[in-house]
Backbone as a ProteinNet text record, in pm:
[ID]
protein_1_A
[PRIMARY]
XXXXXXXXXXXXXXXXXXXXXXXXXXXXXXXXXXXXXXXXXXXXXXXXXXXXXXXXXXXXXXXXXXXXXXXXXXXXXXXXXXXXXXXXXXXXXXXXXXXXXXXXXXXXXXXXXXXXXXXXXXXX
[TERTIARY]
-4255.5	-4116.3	-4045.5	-3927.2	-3837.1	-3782.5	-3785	-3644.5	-3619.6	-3475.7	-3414.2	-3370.5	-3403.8	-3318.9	-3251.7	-3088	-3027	-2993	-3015.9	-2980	-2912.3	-2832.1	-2785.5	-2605	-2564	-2439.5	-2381	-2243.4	-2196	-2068.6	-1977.4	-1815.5	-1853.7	-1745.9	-1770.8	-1622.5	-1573.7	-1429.6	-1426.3	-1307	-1266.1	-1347.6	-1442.9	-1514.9	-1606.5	-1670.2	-1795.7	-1871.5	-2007.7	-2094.8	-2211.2	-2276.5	-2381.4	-2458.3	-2603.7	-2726.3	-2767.2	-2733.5	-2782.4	-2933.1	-3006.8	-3148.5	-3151.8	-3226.7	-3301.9	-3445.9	-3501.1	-3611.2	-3676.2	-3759.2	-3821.4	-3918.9	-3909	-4062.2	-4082	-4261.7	-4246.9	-4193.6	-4182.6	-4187.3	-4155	-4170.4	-4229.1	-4063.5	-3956.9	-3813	-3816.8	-3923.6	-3965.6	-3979.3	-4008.6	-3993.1	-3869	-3766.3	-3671.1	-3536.3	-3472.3	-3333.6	-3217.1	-3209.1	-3171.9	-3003.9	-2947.5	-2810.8	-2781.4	-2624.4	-2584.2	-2448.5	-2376.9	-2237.8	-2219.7	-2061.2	-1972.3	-1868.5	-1822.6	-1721.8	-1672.2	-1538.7	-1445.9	-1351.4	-1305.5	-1207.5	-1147.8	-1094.5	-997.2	-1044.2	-1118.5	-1186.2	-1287.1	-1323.6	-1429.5	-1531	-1659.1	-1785.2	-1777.4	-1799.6	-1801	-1906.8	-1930.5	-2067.5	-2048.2	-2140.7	-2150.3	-2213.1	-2314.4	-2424.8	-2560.2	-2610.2	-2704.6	-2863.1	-2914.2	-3071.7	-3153.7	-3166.8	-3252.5	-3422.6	-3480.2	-3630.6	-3712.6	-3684.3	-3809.7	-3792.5	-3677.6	-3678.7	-3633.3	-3558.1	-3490.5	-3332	-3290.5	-3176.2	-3039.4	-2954.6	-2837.4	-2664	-2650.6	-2461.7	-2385.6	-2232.9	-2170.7	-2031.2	-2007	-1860.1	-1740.9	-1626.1	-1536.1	-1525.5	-1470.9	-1435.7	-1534	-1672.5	-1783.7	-1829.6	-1832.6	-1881.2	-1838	-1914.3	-1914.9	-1894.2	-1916.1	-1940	-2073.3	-2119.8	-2225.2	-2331.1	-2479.5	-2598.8	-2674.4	-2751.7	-2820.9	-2926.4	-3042.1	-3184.6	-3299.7	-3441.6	-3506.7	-3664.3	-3734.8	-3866.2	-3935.6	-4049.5	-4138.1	-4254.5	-4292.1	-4390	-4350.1	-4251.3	-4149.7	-4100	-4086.3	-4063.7	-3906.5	-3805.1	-3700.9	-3571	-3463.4	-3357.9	-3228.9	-3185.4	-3116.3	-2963.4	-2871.2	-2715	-2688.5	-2659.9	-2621.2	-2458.7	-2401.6	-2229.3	-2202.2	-2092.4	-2047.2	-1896.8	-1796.1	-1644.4	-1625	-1679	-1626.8	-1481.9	-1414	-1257.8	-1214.7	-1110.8	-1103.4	-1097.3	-1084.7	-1086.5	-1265.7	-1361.5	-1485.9	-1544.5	-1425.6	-1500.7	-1522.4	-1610	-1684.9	-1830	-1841.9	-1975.6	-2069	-2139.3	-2245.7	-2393	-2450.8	-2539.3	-2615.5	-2774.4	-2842.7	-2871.8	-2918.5	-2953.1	-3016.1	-3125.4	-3242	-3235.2	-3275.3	-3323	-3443.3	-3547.5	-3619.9	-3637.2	-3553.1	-3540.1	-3503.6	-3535.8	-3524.8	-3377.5	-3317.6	-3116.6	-3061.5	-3005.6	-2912.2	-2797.5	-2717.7	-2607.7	-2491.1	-2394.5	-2278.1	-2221.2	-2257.2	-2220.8	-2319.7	-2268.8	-2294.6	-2418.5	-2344.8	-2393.4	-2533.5	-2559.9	-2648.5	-2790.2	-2770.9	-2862.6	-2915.5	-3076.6	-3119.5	-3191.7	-3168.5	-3214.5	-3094.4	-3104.8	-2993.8	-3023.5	-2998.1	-2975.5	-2829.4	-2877.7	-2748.1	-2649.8	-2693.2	-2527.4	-2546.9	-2471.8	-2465.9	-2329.8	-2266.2	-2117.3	-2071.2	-2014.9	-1934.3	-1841.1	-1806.3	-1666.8	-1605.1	-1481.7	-1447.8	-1307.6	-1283.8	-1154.4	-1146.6	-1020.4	-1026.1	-1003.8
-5684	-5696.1	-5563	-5540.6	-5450.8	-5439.6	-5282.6	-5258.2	-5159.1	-5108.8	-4980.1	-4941	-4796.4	-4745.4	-4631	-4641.6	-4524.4	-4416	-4307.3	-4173.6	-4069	-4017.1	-3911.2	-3905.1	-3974.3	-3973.9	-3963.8	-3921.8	-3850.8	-3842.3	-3745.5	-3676.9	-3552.5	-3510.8	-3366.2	-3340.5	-3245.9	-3181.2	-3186.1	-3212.4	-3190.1	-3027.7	-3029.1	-2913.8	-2920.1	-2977.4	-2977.2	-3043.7	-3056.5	-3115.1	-3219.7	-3322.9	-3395.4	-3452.2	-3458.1	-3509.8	-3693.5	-3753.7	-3871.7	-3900.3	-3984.4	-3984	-4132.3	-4197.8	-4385.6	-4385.7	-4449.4	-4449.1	-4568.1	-4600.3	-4706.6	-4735.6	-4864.6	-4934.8	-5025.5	-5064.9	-5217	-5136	-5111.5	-5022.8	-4887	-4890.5	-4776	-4689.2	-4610.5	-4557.4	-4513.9	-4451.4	-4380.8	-4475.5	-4632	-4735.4	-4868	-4831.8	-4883	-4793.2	-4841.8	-4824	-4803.8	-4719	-4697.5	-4611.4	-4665.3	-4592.1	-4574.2	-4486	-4489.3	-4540	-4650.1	-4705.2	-4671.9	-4691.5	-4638.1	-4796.7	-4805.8	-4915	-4894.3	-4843.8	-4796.8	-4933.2	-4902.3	-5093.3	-5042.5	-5199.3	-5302.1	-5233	-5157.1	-5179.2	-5189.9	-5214.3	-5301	-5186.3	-5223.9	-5098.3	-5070.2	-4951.7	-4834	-4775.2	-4753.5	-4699.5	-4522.7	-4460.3	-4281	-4243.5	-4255.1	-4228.5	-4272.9	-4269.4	-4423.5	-4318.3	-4324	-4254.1	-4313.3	-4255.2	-4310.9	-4332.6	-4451.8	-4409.9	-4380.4	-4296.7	-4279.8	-4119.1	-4023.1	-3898.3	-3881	-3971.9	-3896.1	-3830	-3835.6	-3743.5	-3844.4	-3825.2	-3899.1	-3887.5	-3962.9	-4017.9	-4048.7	-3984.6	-3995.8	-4063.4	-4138.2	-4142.1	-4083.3	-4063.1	-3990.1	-3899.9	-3985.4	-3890.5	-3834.7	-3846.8	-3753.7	-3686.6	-3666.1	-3588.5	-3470.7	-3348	-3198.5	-3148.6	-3263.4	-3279.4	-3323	-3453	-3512.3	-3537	-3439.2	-3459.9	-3577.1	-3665.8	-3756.6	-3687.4	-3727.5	-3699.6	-3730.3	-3752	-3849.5	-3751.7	-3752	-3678.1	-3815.8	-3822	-3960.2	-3977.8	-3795.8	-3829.1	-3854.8	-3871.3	-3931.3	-4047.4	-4133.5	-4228.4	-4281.1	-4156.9	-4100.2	-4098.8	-4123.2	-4093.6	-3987.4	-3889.1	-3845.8	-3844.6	-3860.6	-3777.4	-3675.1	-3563.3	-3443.6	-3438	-3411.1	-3434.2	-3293.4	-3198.4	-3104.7	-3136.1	-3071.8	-3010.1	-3168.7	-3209.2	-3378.3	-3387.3	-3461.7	-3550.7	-3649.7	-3656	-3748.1	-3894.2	-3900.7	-4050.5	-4084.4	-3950.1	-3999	-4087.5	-4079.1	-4135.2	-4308.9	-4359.3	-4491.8	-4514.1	-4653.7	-4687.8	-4639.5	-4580.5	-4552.4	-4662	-4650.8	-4774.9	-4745.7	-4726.8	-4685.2	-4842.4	-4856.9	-5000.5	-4985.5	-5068.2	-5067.8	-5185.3	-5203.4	-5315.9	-5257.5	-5394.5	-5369.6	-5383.5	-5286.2	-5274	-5146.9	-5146.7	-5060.2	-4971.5	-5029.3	-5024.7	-4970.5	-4881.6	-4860.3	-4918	-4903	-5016.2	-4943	-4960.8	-4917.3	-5049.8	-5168.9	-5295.7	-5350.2	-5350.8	-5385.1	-5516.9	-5615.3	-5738	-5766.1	-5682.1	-5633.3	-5618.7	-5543.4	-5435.4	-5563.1	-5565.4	-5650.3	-5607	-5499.9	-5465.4	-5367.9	-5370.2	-5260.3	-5252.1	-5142.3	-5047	-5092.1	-5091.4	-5161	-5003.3	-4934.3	-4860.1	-4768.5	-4608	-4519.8	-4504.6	-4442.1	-4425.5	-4256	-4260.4	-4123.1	-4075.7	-4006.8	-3971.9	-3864.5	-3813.2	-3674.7	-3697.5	-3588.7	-3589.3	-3495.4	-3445.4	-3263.4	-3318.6
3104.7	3065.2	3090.8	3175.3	3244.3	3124.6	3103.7	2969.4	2997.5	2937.1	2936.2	2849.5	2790.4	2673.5	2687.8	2675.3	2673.7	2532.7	2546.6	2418.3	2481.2	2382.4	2372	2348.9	2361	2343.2	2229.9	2206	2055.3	2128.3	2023.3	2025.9	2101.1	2177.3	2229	2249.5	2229.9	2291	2464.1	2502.7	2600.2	2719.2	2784.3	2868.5	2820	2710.6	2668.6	2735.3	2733.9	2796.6	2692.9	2765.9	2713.2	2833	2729.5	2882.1	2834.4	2888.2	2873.7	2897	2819.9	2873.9	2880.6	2952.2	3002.8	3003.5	2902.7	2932.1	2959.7	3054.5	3132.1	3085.7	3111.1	3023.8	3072.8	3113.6	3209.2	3346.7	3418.7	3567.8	3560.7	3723.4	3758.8	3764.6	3770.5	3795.1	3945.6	3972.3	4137.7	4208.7	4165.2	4249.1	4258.4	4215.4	4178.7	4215	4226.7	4260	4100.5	4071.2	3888.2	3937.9	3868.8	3852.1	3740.4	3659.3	3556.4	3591	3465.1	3514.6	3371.8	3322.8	3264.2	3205.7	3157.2	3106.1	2949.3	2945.8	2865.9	2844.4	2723.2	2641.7	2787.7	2760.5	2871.8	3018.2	3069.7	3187.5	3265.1	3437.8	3431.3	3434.9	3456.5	3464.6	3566.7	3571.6	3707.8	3747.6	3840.4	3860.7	3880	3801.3	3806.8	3883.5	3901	3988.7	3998.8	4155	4147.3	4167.6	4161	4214.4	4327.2	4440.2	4540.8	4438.5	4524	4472.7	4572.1	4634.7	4743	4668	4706.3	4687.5	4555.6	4519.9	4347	4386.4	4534.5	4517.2	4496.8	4427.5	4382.1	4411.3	4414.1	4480	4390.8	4379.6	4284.2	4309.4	4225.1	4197.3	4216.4	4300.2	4284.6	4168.3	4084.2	3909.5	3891.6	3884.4	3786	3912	4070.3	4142.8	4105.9	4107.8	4113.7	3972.7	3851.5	3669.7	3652.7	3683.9	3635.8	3742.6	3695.9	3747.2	3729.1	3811.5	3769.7	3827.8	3702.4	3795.2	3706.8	3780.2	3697.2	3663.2	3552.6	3526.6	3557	3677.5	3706	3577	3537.7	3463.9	3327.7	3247	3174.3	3189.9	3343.9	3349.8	3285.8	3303.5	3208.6	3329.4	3317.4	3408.3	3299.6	3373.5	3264.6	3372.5	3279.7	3343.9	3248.6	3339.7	3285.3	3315.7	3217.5	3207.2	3161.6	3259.5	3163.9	3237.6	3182	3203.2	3170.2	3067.6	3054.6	2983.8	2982.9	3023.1	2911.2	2863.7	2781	2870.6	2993.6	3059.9	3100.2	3073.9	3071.3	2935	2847.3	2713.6	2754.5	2724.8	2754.7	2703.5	2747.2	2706.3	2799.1	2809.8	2967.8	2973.4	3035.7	3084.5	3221.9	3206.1	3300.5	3357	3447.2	3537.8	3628.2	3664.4	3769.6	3846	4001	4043.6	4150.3	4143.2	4257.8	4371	4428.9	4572.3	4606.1	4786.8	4793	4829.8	4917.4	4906.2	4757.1	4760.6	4649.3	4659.8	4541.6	4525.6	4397.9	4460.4	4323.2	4285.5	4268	4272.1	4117.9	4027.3	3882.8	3882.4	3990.8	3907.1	4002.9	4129	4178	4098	4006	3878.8	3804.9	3834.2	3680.1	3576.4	3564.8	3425.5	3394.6	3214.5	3177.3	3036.1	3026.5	2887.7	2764.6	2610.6	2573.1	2596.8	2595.8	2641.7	2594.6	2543.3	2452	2462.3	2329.1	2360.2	2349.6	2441.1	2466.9	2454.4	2375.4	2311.1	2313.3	2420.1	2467.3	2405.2	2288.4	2223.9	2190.9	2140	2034.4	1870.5
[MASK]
++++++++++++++++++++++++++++++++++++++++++++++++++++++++++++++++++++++++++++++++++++++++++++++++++++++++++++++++++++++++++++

């Protein structure tokens, strides 16, 4: 059984930073195709950044490129996003997601497995 659990999310002021963690259970993350998406009230989910699984190296989103690191510990079996200079339009629900294959994908309904969410909250 494929599961995902997301931690770390809280309030932070506007430039502050937070590390999201996913942890995998039931597969392998180095063999899967895992992204993190985003979905804030009244809009749709977005994708942040996706993780290759052959190398681990990751693609971002307009908005969170050159803010938010994605990257994964195999022997943890763990995906984390690292968020700093975060935004009050980053506040949302976040949501790690896997499928098995090998193609990556910024396309939501793509993803069959997922995390219930963590919430993120950038305000003063």
């Amino acid at each position: 059984q494929e599961q995902l659990a997301e931690s770390g999310g809280g309030s932070v002021q506007p430039g502050g930073s937070l590390r999201l963690s996913c942890v995998a259970s039931g597969f392998a993350l180095d063999l899967y195709t895992s992204s993190w998406f985003r979905q804030a009230p009244g809009k749709e989910r977005e994708p942040v950044g996706c993780l290759s699984n052959s190398d681990g190296t990751a693609s971002y989103a307009d908005s969170s490129k050159g803010r938010f690191t994605a990257f994964r510990d195999n022997a943890k079996n763990t995906m984390y996003l690292q968020m700093n200079g975060l935004k009050p339009e980053d506040t949302a629900v976040y949501y790690c997601a896997s499928r098995p294959f090998l193609q990556e994908s910024r396309i939501a309904r793509e993803y069959d497995y997922w995390g219930r969410g963590t919430q993120v909250t950038v305000s003063l």
